[in-house]
mmCIF file of C-alpha atoms in Angstrom:
data_model
loop_
_atom_site.group_PDB
_atom_site.id
_atom_site.type_symbol
_atom_site.label_atom_id
_atom_site.label_comp_id
_atom_site.label_asym_id
_atom_site.label_seq_id
_atom_site.Cartn_x
_atom_site.Cartn_y
_atom_site.Cartn_z
ATOM 1 C CA MET Q 1 -0.012 0.002 0.002
ATOM 2 C CA LYS Q 2 2.862 2.388 0.805
ATOM 3 C CA LYS Q 3 4.374 1.715 -2.620
ATOM 4 C CA PHE Q 4 1.017 2.484 -4.252
ATOM 5 C CA ASN Q 5 0.617 5.737 -2.313
ATOM 6 C CA THR Q 6 4.185 6.728 -3.173
ATOM 7 C CA LEU Q 7 3.536 5.971 -6.830
ATOM 8 C CA ILE Q 8 0.328 8.036 -6.831
ATOM 9 C CA PHE Q 9 2.124 10.951 -5.109
ATOM 10 C CA MET Q 10 4.961 10.841 -7.660
ATOM 11 C CA ILE Q 11 2.513 10.869 -10.573
ATOM 12 C CA CYS Q 12 0.584 13.823 -9.147
ATOM 13 C CA PHE Q 13 3.760 15.745 -8.382
ATOM 14 C CA THR Q 14 5.152 15.087 -11.849
ATOM 15 C CA THR Q 15 1.873 16.196 -13.421
ATOM 16 C CA LEU Q 16 1.840 19.392 -11.369
ATOM 17 C CA SER Q 17 5.452 20.069 -12.282
ATOM 18 C CA PHE Q 18 4.721 19.728 -16.007
ATOM 19 C CA GLY Q 19 1.675 22.021 -15.638
ATOM 20 C CA GLN Q 20 3.774 24.679 -13.967
ATOM 21 C CA SER Q 21 6.485 24.357 -16.548
ATOM 22 C CA ALA Q 22 4.025 24.803 -19.401
ATOM 23 C CA SER Q 23 2.544 27.837 -17.717
ATOM 24 C CA LYS Q 24 5.997 29.409 -17.285
ATOM 25 C CA THR Q 25 6.726 28.708 -20.948
ATOM 26 C CA ASP Q 26 3.461 30.340 -21.999
ATOM 27 C CA GLN Q 27 4.125 33.325 -19.729
ATOM 28 C CA SER Q 28 7.561 33.701 -21.277
ATOM 29 C CA GLN Q 29 6.059 33.496 -24.751
ATOM 30 C CA ILE Q 30 3.464 36.173 -23.879
ATOM 31 C CA LYS Q 31 6.220 38.516 -22.576
ATOM 32 C CA GLN Q 32 8.347 37.858 -25.714
ATOM 33 C CA LEU Q 33 5.258 38.515 -27.856
ATOM 34 C CA ILE Q 34 4.954 41.992 -26.346
ATOM 35 C CA ILE Q 35 8.633 42.774 -26.583
ATOM 36 C CA GLU Q 36 9.028 41.504 -30.140
ATOM 37 C CA SER Q 37 5.829 43.201 -31.384
ATOM 38 C CA PHE Q 38 7.045 46.588 -30.118
ATOM 39 C CA ASP Q 39 10.510 46.040 -31.558
ATOM 40 C CA GLU Q 40 9.391 44.653 -34.911
ATOM 41 C CA ILE Q 41 6.397 46.930 -35.501
ATOM 42 C CA TRP Q 42 6.831 50.187 -33.593
ATOM 43 C CA SER Q 43 10.630 50.503 -33.399
ATOM 44 C CA LYS Q 44 11.202 49.448 -36.997
ATOM 45 C CA LEU Q 45 7.974 51.197 -38.220
ATOM 46 C CA ASP Q 46 7.354 48.054 -40.210
ATOM 47 C CA SER Q 47 3.726 47.421 -41.141
ATOM 48 C CA LYS Q 48 4.664 44.065 -42.732
ATOM 49 C CA ASN Q 49 5.048 42.639 -39.235
ATOM 50 C CA ILE Q 50 1.488 43.431 -38.144
ATOM 51 C CA ASP Q 51 0.127 40.021 -39.295
ATOM 52 C CA LYS Q 52 2.918 38.211 -37.479
ATOM 53 C CA TYR Q 53 2.010 39.667 -34.061
ATOM 54 C CA TYR Q 54 -1.628 40.857 -34.247
ATOM 55 C CA THR Q 55 -4.843 38.965 -35.008
ATOM 56 C CA LYS Q 56 -6.898 40.075 -38.024
ATOM 57 C CA ASP Q 57 -9.375 41.856 -35.694
ATOM 58 C CA PHE Q 58 -6.709 43.412 -33.435
ATOM 59 C CA LEU Q 59 -7.649 46.671 -31.689
ATOM 60 C CA LEU Q 60 -5.341 49.250 -30.106
ATOM 61 C CA LEU Q 61 -7.029 51.586 -27.649
ATOM 62 C CA GLU Q 62 -4.791 54.571 -26.930
ATOM 63 C CA ASN Q 63 -5.555 58.065 -25.620
ATOM 64 C CA GLY Q 64 -9.236 57.870 -26.524
ATOM 65 C CA GLU Q 65 -8.519 56.597 -30.056
ATOM 66 C CA ILE Q 66 -9.360 53.219 -31.596
ATOM 67 C CA TRP Q 67 -6.860 51.806 -34.045
ATOM 68 C CA ASN Q 68 -7.066 48.640 -36.113
ATOM 69 C CA ASN Q 69 -4.471 46.970 -38.342
ATOM 70 C CA ASP Q 70 -5.235 49.228 -41.295
ATOM 71 C CA SER Q 71 -4.968 52.449 -39.346
ATOM 72 C CA ILE Q 72 -1.733 51.226 -37.715
ATOM 73 C CA ALA Q 73 -0.299 50.301 -41.100
ATOM 74 C CA ASN Q 74 -1.233 53.716 -42.529
ATOM 75 C CA TYR Q 75 0.414 55.447 -39.548
ATOM 76 C CA LEU Q 76 3.604 53.387 -39.883
ATOM 77 C CA ASN Q 77 3.822 53.839 -43.665
ATOM 78 C CA LYS Q 78 3.592 57.645 -43.209
ATOM 79 C CA ALA Q 79 5.994 57.681 -40.222
ATOM 80 C CA ILE Q 80 8.704 55.857 -42.166
ATOM 81 C CA LEU Q 81 8.743 58.737 -44.641
ATOM 82 C CA ASP Q 82 9.458 61.376 -41.967
ATOM 83 C CA LYS Q 83 13.159 62.115 -41.701
ATOM 84 C CA PRO Q 84 15.104 61.751 -39.549
ATOM 85 C CA ILE Q 85 13.604 58.574 -38.145
ATOM 86 C CA PRO Q 86 14.267 58.293 -34.410
ATOM 87 C CA LYS Q 87 15.753 55.157 -32.924
ATOM 88 C CA ARG Q 88 13.251 53.659 -30.456
ATOM 89 C CA VAL Q 89 14.390 51.324 -27.688
ATOM 90 C CA ASN Q 90 11.617 49.688 -25.625
ATOM 91 C CA SER Q 91 11.730 48.410 -22.065
ATOM 92 C CA ILE Q 92 8.926 46.271 -20.735
ATOM 93 C CA GLU Q 93 8.318 45.673 -17.024
ATOM 94 C CA VAL Q 94 5.692 42.960 -16.539
ATOM 95 C CA ILE Q 95 3.219 43.511 -13.747
ATOM 96 C CA GLU Q 96 1.195 40.333 -14.166
ATOM 97 C CA ILE Q 97 0.306 37.634 -16.716
ATOM 98 C CA LYS Q 98 -2.736 35.380 -16.557
ATOM 99 C CA ILE Q 99 -3.351 32.467 -18.923
ATOM 100 C CA LEU Q 100 -6.444 30.348 -19.201
ATOM 101 C CA ASN Q 101 -6.504 27.703 -21.946
ATOM 102 C CA LYS Q 102 -5.967 29.556 -25.240
ATOM 103 C CA THR Q 103 -6.370 33.094 -23.972
ATOM 104 C CA ALA Q 104 -4.080 35.331 -21.943
ATOM 105 C CA TRP Q 105 -3.802 38.829 -20.626
ATOM 106 C CA ILE Q 106 -0.766 40.796 -19.566
ATOM 107 C CA ALA Q 107 -0.357 44.060 -17.646
ATOM 108 C CA TYR Q 108 2.950 45.877 -17.962
ATOM 109 C CA LYS Q 109 4.814 49.183 -17.896
ATOM 110 C CA ASN Q 110 6.301 50.247 -21.200
ATOM 111 C CA LYS Q 111 9.118 52.750 -21.579
ATOM 112 C CA ALA Q 112 10.446 53.921 -24.922
ATOM 113 C CA VAL Q 113 13.588 55.960 -25.375
ATOM 114 C CA PHE Q 114 13.646 57.887 -28.640
ATOM 115 C CA SER Q 115 17.004 59.196 -29.918
ATOM 116 C CA PHE Q 116 18.442 60.801 -33.013
ATOM 117 C CA ASP Q 117 22.011 59.965 -34.028
ATOM 118 C CA ASP Q 118 22.475 58.006 -30.758
ATOM 119 C CA LYS Q 119 21.734 61.112 -28.659
ATOM 120 C CA LYS Q 120 18.904 60.651 -26.188
ATOM 121 C CA SER Q 121 16.132 63.021 -27.028
ATOM 122 C CA SER Q 122 13.066 61.883 -25.146
ATOM 123 C CA LYS Q 123 11.473 59.135 -23.073
ATOM 124 C CA MET Q 124 7.809 58.114 -22.989
ATOM 125 C CA TYR Q 125 6.094 55.889 -20.441
ATOM 126 C CA TRP Q 126 2.836 53.937 -20.688
ATOM 127 C CA LEU Q 127 0.779 51.691 -18.509
ATOM 128 C CA GLU Q 128 -0.582 48.986 -20.789
ATOM 129 C CA SER Q 129 -2.564 45.796 -20.897
ATOM 130 C CA ALA Q 130 -3.045 43.352 -23.715
ATOM 131 C CA THR Q 131 -4.981 40.191 -24.513
ATOM 132 C CA ALA Q 132 -3.573 37.391 -26.618
ATOM 133 C CA VAL Q 133 -4.981 34.232 -28.140
ATOM 134 C CA LEU Q 134 -3.214 31.018 -29.012
ATOM 135 C CA THR Q 135 -3.474 30.423 -32.761
ATOM 136 C CA LYS Q 136 -2.159 27.634 -34.966
ATOM 137 C CA ASN Q 137 0.846 29.922 -35.505
ATOM 138 C CA GLY Q 138 1.421 30.602 -31.813
ATOM 139 C CA TRP Q 139 0.365 33.452 -29.539
ATOM 140 C CA LYS Q 140 -0.956 36.656 -31.167
ATOM 141 C CA LEU Q 141 -2.134 39.897 -29.695
ATOM 142 C CA GLU Q 142 -5.863 40.535 -29.961
ATOM 143 C CA MET Q 143 -6.186 43.850 -28.103
ATOM 144 C CA LEU Q 144 -3.823 46.387 -26.507
ATOM 145 C CA HIS Q 145 -4.875 49.208 -24.195
ATOM 146 C CA SER Q 146 -2.356 51.931 -23.640
ATOM 147 C CA THR Q 147 -2.348 54.928 -21.287
ATOM 148 C CA ALA Q 148 0.488 57.415 -21.500
ATOM 149 C CA THR Q 149 1.757 58.113 -17.967
ATOM 150 C CA LYS Q 150 4.487 60.709 -18.576
ATOM 151 C CA LYS Q 151 6.930 62.091 -21.098
ATOM 152 C CA GLU Q 152 10.478 63.362 -20.527
#
C-alpha cells in the first residue's frame, strides 16, 4: 500500500510540475510577444510585421482613439517617410500575466527611449494591458490598451 501511495504521489507531483512548466513557458512566450511586437512593428516602423504579431481583428485603444491593423499600417507607412527617423528602444516591465486555456492577458509598464544619431532626445512611459490568443501559428495579440503616464 505504501508503494502504491508513493507511486500516486509521484505521478501527481510530476503532473503538477509539468503544468507549472508549461505555464511558465506560456508566460515567457506572452512576454516575448509583447517585446518583439514593439521592436518589430513600432521601433522598425514596419507594417509588414502586423500580421505576425496581431490577429486580423486586433484593436489598439490609446488616448481615446481606436486603431485597427489598417490604421496602424497607414500610420507606420507615413511615419517611415518622416526624416530623420528616431531610434526607439523599448523596455517592458511585466506586472502580471494570466493564462487560461488559449487566452491570456498581460499588464505591464512600457518605456520607450527615442534618440536621433544616438543622442537621447526623449522618453515616454505607458501603462498597458493586452490580450492574446493562441493560434495555430502561436500566440498573437488581440487587443492592446495603452495609457500614457508621462513624457520626458
